[in-house]
XYZ file of C-alpha atoms in Angstrom:
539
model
C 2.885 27.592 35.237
C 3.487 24.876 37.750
C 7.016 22.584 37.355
C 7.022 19.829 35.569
C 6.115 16.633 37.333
C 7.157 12.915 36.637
C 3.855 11.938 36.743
C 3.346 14.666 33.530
C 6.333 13.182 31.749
C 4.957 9.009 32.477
C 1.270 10.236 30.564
C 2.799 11.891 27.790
C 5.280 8.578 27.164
C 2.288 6.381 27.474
C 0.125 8.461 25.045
C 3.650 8.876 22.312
C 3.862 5.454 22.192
C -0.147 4.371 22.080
C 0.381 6.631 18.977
C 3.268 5.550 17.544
C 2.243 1.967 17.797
C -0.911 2.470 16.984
C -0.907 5.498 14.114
C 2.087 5.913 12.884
C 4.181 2.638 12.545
C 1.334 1.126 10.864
C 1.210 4.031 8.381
C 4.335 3.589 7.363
C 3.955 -0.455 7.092
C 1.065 1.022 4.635
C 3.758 3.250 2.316
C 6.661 0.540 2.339
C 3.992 -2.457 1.453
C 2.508 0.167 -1.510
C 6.493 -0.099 -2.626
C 6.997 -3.724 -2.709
C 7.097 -6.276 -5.005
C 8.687 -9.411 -6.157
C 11.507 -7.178 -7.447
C 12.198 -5.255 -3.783
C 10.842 -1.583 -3.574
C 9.722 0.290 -6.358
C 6.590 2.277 -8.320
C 5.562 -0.592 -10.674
C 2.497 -1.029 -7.974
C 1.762 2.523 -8.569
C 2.176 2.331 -12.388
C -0.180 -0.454 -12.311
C -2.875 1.159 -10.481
C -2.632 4.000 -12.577
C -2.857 1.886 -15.795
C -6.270 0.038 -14.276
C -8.753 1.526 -16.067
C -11.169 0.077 -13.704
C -9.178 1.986 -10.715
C -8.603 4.904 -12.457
C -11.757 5.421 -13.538
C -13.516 4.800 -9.772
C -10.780 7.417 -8.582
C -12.029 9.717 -11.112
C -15.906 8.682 -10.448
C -15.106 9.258 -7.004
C -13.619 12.813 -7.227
C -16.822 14.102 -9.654
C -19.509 12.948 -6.902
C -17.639 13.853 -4.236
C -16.946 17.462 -5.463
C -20.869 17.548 -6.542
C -22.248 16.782 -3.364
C -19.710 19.262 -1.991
C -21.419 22.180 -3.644
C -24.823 20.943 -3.044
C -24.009 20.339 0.809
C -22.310 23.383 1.418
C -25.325 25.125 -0.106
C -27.920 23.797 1.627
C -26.009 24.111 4.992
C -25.468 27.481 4.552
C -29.564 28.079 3.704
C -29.634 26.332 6.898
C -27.680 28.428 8.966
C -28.795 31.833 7.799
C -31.915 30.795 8.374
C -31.499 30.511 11.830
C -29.136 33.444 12.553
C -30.017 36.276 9.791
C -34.116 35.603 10.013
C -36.952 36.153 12.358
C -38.107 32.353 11.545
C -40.638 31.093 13.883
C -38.249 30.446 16.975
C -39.858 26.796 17.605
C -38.992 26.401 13.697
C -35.227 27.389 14.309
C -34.966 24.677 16.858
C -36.484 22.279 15.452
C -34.028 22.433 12.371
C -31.222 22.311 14.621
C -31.830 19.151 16.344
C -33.351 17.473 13.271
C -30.363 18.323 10.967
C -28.481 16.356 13.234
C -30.155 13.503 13.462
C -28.913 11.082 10.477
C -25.271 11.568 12.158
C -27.015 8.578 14.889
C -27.369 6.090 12.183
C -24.286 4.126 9.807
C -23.711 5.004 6.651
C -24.636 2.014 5.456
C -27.995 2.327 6.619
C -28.355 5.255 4.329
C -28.328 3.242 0.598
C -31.285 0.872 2.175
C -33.599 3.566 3.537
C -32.810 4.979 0.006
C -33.574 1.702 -1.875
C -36.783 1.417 0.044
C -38.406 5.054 -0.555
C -37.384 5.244 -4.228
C -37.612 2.020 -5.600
C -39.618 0.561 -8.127
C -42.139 0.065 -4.517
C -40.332 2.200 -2.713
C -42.299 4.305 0.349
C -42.231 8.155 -1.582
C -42.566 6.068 -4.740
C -46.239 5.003 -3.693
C -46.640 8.255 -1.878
C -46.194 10.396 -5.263
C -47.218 7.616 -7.442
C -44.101 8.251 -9.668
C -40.292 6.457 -9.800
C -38.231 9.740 -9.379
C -34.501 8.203 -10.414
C -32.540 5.739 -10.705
C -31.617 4.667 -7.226
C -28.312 2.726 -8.107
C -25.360 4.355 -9.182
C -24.505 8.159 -9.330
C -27.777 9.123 -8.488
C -27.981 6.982 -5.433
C -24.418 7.951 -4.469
C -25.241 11.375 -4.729
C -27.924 11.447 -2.739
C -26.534 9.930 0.068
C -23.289 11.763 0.487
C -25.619 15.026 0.758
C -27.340 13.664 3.770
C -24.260 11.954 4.997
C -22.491 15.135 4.835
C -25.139 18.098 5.180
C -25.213 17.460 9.199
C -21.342 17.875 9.680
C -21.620 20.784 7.337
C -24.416 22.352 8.666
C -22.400 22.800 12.221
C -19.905 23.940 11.048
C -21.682 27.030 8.988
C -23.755 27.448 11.912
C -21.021 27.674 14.984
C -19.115 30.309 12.259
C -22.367 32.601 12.421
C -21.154 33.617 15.795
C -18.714 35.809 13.844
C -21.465 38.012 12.108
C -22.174 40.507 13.750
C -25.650 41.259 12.985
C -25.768 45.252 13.100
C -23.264 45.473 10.340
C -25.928 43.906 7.941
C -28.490 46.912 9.005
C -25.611 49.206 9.129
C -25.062 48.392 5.701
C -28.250 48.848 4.233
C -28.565 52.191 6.148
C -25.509 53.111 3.960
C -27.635 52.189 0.937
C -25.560 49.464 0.056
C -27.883 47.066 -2.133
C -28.956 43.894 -1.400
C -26.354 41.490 -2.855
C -23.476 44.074 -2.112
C -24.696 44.102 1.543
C -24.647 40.381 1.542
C -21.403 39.247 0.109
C -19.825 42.225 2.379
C -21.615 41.754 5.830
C -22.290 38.024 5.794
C -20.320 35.775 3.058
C -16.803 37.243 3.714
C -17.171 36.628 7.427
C -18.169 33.459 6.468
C -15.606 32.822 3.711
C -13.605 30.410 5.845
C -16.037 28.329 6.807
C -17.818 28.068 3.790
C -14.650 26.638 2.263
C -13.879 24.220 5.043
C -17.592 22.817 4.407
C -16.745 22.385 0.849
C -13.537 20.415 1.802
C -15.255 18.863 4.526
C -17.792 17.017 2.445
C -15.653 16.393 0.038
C -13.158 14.509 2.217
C -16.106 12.345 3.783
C -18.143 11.742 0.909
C -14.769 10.676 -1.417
C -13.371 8.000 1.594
C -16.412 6.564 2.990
C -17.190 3.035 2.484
C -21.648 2.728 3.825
C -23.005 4.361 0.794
C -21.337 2.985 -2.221
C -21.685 -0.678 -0.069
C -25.833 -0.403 -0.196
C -26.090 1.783 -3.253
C -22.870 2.445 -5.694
C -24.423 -0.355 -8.263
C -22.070 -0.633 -11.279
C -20.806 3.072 -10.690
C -17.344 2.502 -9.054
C -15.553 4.382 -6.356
C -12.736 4.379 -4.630
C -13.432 3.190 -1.768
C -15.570 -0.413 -3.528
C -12.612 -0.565 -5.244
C -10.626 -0.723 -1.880
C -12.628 -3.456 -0.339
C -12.650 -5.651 -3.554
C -8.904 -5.185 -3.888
C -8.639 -6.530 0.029
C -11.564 -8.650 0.367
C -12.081 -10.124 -2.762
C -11.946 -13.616 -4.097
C -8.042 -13.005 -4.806
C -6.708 -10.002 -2.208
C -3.733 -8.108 -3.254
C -2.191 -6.400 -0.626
C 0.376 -4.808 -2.290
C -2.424 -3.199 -4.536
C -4.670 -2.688 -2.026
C -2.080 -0.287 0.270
C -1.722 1.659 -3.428
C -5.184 2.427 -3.211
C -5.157 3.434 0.761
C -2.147 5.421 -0.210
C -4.711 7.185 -3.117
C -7.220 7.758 -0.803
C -5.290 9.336 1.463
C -3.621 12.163 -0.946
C -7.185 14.367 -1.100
C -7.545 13.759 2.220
C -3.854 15.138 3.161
C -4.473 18.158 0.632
C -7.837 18.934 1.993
C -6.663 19.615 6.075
C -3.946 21.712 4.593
C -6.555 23.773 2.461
C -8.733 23.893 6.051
C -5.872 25.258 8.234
C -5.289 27.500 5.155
C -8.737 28.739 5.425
C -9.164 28.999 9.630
C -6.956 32.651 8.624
C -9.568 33.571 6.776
C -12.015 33.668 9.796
C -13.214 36.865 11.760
C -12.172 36.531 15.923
C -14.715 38.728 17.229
C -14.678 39.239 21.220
C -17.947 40.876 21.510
C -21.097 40.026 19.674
C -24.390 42.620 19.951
C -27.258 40.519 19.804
C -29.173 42.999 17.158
C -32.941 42.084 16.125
C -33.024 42.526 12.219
C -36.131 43.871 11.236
C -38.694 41.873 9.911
C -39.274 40.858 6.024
C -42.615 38.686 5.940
C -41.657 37.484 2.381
C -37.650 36.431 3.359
C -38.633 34.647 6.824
C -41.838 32.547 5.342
C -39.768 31.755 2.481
C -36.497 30.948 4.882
C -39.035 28.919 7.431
C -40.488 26.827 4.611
C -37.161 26.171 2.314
C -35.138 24.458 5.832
C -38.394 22.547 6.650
C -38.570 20.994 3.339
C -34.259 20.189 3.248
C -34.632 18.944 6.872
C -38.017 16.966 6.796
C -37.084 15.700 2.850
C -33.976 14.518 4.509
C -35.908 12.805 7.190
C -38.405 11.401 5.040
C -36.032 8.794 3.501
C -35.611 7.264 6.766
C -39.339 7.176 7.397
C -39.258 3.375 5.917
C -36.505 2.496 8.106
C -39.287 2.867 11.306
C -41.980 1.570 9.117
C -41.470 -1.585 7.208
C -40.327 -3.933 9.724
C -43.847 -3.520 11.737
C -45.111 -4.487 8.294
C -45.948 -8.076 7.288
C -44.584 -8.170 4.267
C -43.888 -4.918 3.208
C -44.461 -3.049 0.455
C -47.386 -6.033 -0.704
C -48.479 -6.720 2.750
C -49.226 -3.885 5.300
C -50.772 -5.514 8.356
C -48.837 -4.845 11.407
C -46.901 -7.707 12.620
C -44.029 -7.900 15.496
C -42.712 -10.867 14.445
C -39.843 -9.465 12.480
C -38.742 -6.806 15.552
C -39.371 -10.306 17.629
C -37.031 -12.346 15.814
C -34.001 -9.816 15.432
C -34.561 -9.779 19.573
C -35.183 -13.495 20.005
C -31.650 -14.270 17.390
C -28.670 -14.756 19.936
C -26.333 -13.980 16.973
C -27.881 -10.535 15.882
C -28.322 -9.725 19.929
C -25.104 -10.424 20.118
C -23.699 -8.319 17.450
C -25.441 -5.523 19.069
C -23.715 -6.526 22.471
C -20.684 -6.406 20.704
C -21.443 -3.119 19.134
C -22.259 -1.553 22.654
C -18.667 -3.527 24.287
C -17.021 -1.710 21.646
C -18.649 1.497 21.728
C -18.356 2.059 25.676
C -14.703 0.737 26.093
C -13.814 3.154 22.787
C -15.826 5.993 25.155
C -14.065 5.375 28.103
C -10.354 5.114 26.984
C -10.955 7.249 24.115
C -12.093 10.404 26.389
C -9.341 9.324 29.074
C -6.755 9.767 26.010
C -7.876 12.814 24.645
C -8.639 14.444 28.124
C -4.786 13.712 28.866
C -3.709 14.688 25.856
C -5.182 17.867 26.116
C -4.459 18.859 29.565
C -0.698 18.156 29.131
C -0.775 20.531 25.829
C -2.855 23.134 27.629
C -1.615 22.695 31.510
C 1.881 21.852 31.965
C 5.125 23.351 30.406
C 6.157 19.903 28.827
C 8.927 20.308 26.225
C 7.595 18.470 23.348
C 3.886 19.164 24.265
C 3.075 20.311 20.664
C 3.410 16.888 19.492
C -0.355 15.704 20.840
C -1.407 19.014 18.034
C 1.101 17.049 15.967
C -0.893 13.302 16.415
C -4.410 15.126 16.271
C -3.368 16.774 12.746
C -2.804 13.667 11.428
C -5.330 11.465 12.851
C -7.885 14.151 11.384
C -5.919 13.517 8.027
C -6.184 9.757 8.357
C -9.699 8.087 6.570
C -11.003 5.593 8.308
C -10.572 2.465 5.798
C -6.626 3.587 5.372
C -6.573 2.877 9.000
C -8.399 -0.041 8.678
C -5.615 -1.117 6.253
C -2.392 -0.212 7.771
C -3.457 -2.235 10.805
C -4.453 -5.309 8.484
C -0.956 -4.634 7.344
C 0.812 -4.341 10.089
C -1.030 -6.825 12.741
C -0.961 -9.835 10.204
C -0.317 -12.819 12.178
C -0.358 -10.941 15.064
C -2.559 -11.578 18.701
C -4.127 -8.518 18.275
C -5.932 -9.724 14.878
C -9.494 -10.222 15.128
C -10.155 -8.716 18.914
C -12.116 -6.305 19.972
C -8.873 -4.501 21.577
C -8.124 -3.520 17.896
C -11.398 -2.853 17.057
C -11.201 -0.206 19.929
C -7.580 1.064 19.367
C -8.406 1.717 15.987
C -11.808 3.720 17.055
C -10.219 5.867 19.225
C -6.980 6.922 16.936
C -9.664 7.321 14.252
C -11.977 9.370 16.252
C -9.213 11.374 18.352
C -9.548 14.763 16.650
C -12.618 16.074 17.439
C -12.951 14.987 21.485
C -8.858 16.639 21.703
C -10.064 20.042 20.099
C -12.814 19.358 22.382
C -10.812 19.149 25.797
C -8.093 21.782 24.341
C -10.594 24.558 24.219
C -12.344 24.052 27.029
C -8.959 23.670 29.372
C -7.668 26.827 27.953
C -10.599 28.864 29.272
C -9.861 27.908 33.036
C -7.962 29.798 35.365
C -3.971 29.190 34.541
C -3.381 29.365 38.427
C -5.190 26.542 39.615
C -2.511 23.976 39.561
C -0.118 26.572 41.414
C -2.473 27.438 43.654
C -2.927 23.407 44.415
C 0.762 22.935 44.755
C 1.157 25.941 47.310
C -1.386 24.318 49.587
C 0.205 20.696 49.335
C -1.631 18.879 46.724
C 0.039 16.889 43.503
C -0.925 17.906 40.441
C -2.829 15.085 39.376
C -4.549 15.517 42.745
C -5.314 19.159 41.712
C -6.667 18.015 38.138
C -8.917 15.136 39.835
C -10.453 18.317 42.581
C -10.648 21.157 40.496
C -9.787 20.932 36.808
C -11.853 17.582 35.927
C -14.805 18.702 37.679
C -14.613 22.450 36.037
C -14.747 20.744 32.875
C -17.165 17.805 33.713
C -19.815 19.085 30.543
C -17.105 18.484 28.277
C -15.502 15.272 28.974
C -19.539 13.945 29.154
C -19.516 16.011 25.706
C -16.182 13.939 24.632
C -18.009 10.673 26.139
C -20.758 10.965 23.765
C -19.243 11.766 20.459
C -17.019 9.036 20.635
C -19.545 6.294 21.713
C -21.599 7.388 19.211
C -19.462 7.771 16.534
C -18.134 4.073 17.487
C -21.664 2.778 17.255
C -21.879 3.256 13.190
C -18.863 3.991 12.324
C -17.949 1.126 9.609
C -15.484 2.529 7.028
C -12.905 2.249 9.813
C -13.300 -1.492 11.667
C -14.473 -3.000 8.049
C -11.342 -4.729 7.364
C -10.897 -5.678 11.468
C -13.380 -7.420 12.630
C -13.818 -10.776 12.567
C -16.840 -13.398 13.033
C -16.363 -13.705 16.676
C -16.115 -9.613 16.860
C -18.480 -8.668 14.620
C -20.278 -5.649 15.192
C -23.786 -4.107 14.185
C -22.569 -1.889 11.297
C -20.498 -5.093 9.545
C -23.026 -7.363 10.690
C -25.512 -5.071 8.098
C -23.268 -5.051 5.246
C -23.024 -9.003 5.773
C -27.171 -9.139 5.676
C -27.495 -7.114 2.871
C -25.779 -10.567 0.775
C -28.835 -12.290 2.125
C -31.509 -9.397 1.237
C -32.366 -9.347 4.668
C -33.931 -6.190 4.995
C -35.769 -6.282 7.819
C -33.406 -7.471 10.230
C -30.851 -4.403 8.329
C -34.075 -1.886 9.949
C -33.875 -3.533 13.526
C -30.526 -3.145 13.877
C -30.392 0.041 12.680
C -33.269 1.083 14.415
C -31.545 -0.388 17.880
C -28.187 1.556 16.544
C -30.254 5.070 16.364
C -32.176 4.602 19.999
C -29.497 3.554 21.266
C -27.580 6.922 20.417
C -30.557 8.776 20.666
C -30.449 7.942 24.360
C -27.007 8.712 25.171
C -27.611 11.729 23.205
C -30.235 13.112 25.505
C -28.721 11.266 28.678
C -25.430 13.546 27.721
C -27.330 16.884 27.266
C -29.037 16.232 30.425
C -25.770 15.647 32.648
C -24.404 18.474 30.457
C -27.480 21.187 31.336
C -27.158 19.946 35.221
C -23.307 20.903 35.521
C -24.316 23.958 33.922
C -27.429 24.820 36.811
C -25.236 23.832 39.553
C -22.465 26.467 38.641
C-alpha cells in the first residue's frame, strides 16, 4: 500500500472526534446520570427500577413479545427465502415477493399500529371484508402483530443473501445418496443456514424489544419497555435519573445480542464458487411454496391497504364517497407541509453527510495503512449496538442547555451515528473488492491520493455510495425511535408530527403523511436502482 498521507491522518481525526462527541461522550453522560442521586453515585436508581413493578413487569412484557415475534419472523422469512432459492416457483412470483417483502421498511413504525387499528377494528377494512372481529387489536395481540411485519423485511434479507451459501447440487446429491427428506434438509440446507437463521432470531428480537412506533399506536394497557421510556422522560413529572436506568436496560439485550451475531457469522459457509443447479421439479412443493409466500407477503400488505384507502373516503368507514378534501387539506396546511419539508431537510442533509462519513470511514479502514484504522470497525460495532431511543437519551442528557438542543443539526448528527452501520459495511465491502494498486499506481504518475480516490476509486464504486445514499435517506425519513426525544416544535418532523396527531384522533391527516413518507421513498428507491443499473451498463 501507498504511504500514509496527512490528508489520511486530518479525515480520520475529524471522523474520531464526530464520534467521540457525538457517540461516545454522551453514552457515558447516559451511565454516570443512571448512577446519580441526591446521595452522589450509587445503584439505589437501579434498585428502584428493579423494585417498579410497573417497570419490571414492561421489561418482562417486552422480552416475551419480542422473543415471540422472533420465532414467528424468523420462520416466515425463512419460508420466504427457500421459496425463492430451493423451488421452481413461477419466476414472476419469486420477484414479486422480493420487492413486496420489502416494502413496509418505506413507511414509520408508527404508521404500522394505525393501518392495524383501521383493518381490524370493531369497523376496521378486513373486519367488513370477512364480516368477523378477528382479535383484540390493543395490547399483545396488536404488538405482536406489528413487530412481525416490522421485522419480517429485515429478516427476510438477511435469510435470503445467506442462500448464496447453498449450494444447490448438494441437496440432489443428497437425495441420490438416499438420504430422506428431513435428513437431506437439516444437512444440505439448515446447517448452511444455521448462522443466519440465528442472527434473524436476534435480529428481530433486538428491533422489536427497543422500538418505540408500535407500542406508541397500539401497546394499549400492555406495557413495554420502550412506553415506559418515553413516560419516564416525557411525562407529566420526567425523571432523568430514572429514565437513563431504563436506556441503560434497554441497551443490555441489545449489547448481548451483537455479541451472539458475531458469535454466529463463524458459523457461516464461505463458498467461492456457486453451480447454479436446476432442482427438479415437485408440482405439489412449488404450488404449495408459490401460494404460502403470496399469502405472508400480500396478508402483510393488506393491512396497509386502508392506509391508501380511507383518506379518499368521506367519512370513512360510515361514509364511502370519494372526496379529496382530506388529501387537499394535509397539502393546503402550512404546518403539516412543513413538517414534511422538515422531514425531507433532515433526511437529505442525514444522506449527504451520512454517506460522506461512512464512505471515509471505510476507505481509510480498507485503503490506507493508518495505525489505528480498526477503530472506525470499533465505532460501527457499537453504533450497531446502540438503539435508537438510548441515543435519543444520552444526547437529551448530554446537550441540556446546550445550542445544539432543539436543531435540526442534532436531529441529523444523531441520524447518521444511529444509522452508520449498515452504509460502513456497505462501503467496506465494496472497497475491498477493487484493485489494491490503484492508489500506487496514482502516486507513481503524480496524483495525491485524494485526487486518486476522487478519479478512480469514487467512481469504481459510484452504485454503492448511491446504494449508501438511499438507505440512509430513507431510513431518516421514518425513523422515530431515535429523534423522539430531539426534536422540538420548530423541528418537528413527519414521523413525531404523527405520534403528536394521533392525541387528536386525526387519522386522516396520520394516512397523508404517511402516504407522502412512502412515495416519497418509493421514489428515491427506484431513482437509486436506476442510477445503480446505469453504472452497472456502462462498465
Amino acid at each position: 500500500m501507498h504511504k500514509v498521507k496527512p490528508e489520511m491522518r486530518v479525515i480520520f481525526i475529524l471522523i474520531v472526534l464526530l464520534f467521540a462527541v457525538f457517540l461516545f461522550i454522551p453514552l457515558v453522560v447516559l451511565l454516570i446520570r443512571s448512577l446519580e442521586n441526591d446521595q452522589g453515585f450509587t445503584l439505589a436508581n437501579y434498585i428502584d427500577v428493579w423494585s417498579n413493578r410497573d417497570l419490571a413487569r414492561s421489561i418482562l412484557n417486552s422480552v416475551k413479545v419480542s422473543a415471540l415475534t422472533a420465532l414467528i419472523t424468523t420462520v416466515l422469512g425463512f419460508i420466504l427465502a427457500y421459496g425463492i432459492h430451493c423451488t421452481n416457483v413461477f419466476r414472476p412470483i419469486k420477484g414479486a415477493v422480493r420487492i413486496l417483502v420489502a416494502l413496509p421498511m418505506l413507511l414509520p413504525t408508527i404508521t404500522y399500529g394505525f393501518a392495524i387499528m383501521y383493518s381490524f377494528g370493531n369497523q376496521g377494512l378486513i373486519t367488513r371484508i370477512t364480516g368477523r372481529n378477528w382479535f383484540e387489536i390493543y395490547g399483545f395481540n396488536g404488538l405482536l402483530l406489528g413487530y412481525v411485519i416490522y421485522t419480517l423485511p429485515p429478516a427476510f434479507l438477511l435469510i435470503h443473501n445467506a442462500f448464496r451459501y447453498v449450494d444447490r447440487k448438494f441437496i440432489i446429491v443428497s437425495r441420490l445418496m438416499g438420504d430422506g427428506t428431513l435428513r437431506s434438509f437439516k444437512n444440505t440446507v439448515l446447517r448452511p443456514l444455521a448462522g443466519a437463521l440465528g442472527g434473524a432470531l436476534i435480529l428481530s428480537f433486538i428491533l422489536s424489544f427497543t422500538d418505540f412506533g408500535i407500542p406508541a399506536s397500539v401497546g394499549g394497557t400492555y406495557e413495554v419497555v420502550a412506553g415506559q421510556l418515553y413516560q419516564v422522560m416525557l411525562g407529566s413529572i420526567p425523571d432523568f435519573n430514572q429514565g437513563a436506568v431504563v436506556a441503560i436496560v434497554m441497551l443490555i439485550p441489545a449489547v448481548f445480542g451483537i455479541w451472539l451475531l458475531q458469535t454466529l457469522e463463524k458459523l457461516n459457509f464461505h463458498v467461492d464458487k456457486m453451480a447454479d443447479t436446476p432442482l427438479p421439479k415437485h408440482r405439489i412443493r412449488d404450488t404449495g411454496f408459490g401460494i404460502i409466500s403470496l399469502l405472508v407477503v400480500l396478508g402483510m400488505l393488506s393491512i396497509f391497504a386502508v392506509m391508501f384507502i380511507a383518506p379518499w373516503m368521506n367519512g370513512y368507514p360510515y361514509d364511502l364517497t370519494f372526496t379529496f378534501k382530506h388529501v387537499a387539506s394535509v397539502l393546503e396546511s402550512g404546518d403539516l407541509t412543513g413538517v414534511y419539508k422538515h422531514s425531507l431537510w433532515v433526511a437529505l442533509l442525514t444522506s449527504v453527510f451520512g454517506t460522506l462519513a461512512a464512505y471515509a470511514a471505510a476507505l481509510l479502514n480498507v485503503r490506507t495503512n493508518l495505525r489505528w484504522r480498526g477503530v472506525t470497525d470499533t465505532i460501527s460495532m457499537i453504533t450497531n449496538t446502540v438503539p435508537g431511543m438510548v441515543l435519543g437519551i444520552a444526547y437529551l442528557l448530554f446537550l441540556n442547555g446546550s445550542s445544539l438542543k432543539g436543531t435540526f443539526t442534532i436531529l441529523v448528527l444523531c441520524n447518521i451515528v444511529h444509522l452508520f452501520t449498515t452504509p460502513y459495511l456497505m462501503a467496506k465491502n465494496a472497497l475491498s473488492r477493487m484493485n489494491p494498486s490503484w492508489e500506487t499506481t496514482g502516486e507513481l504518475l503524480g496524483d495525491s491520493w485524494l485526487r486518486t480516490v476522487r478519479r478512480v476509486v469514487l467512481p469504481n464504486s459510484a452504485a454503492t455510495v448511491v446504494e449508501m445514499f438511499g438507505y440512509f435517506f430513507v431510513n431518516a425519513m421514518v425513523t422515530i425511535s431515535g429523534i423522539i426525544f430531539l426534536v422540538s416544535a420548530q423541528t418537528s418532523v413527519v414521523a413525531s408530527k404523527i405520534k403528536e396527531l394521533q392525541h387528536f384522533a386525526k387519522f386522516n391527516e396520520i394516512f397523508v403523511l404517511s402516504m407522502l413518507i412512502f412515495a416519497t421513498n418509493l421514489f428515491i428507491k427506484v431513482l437509486c436502482e436506476i442510477l445503480q443499473r446505469r453504472r452497472a451498463v456502462r462498465r
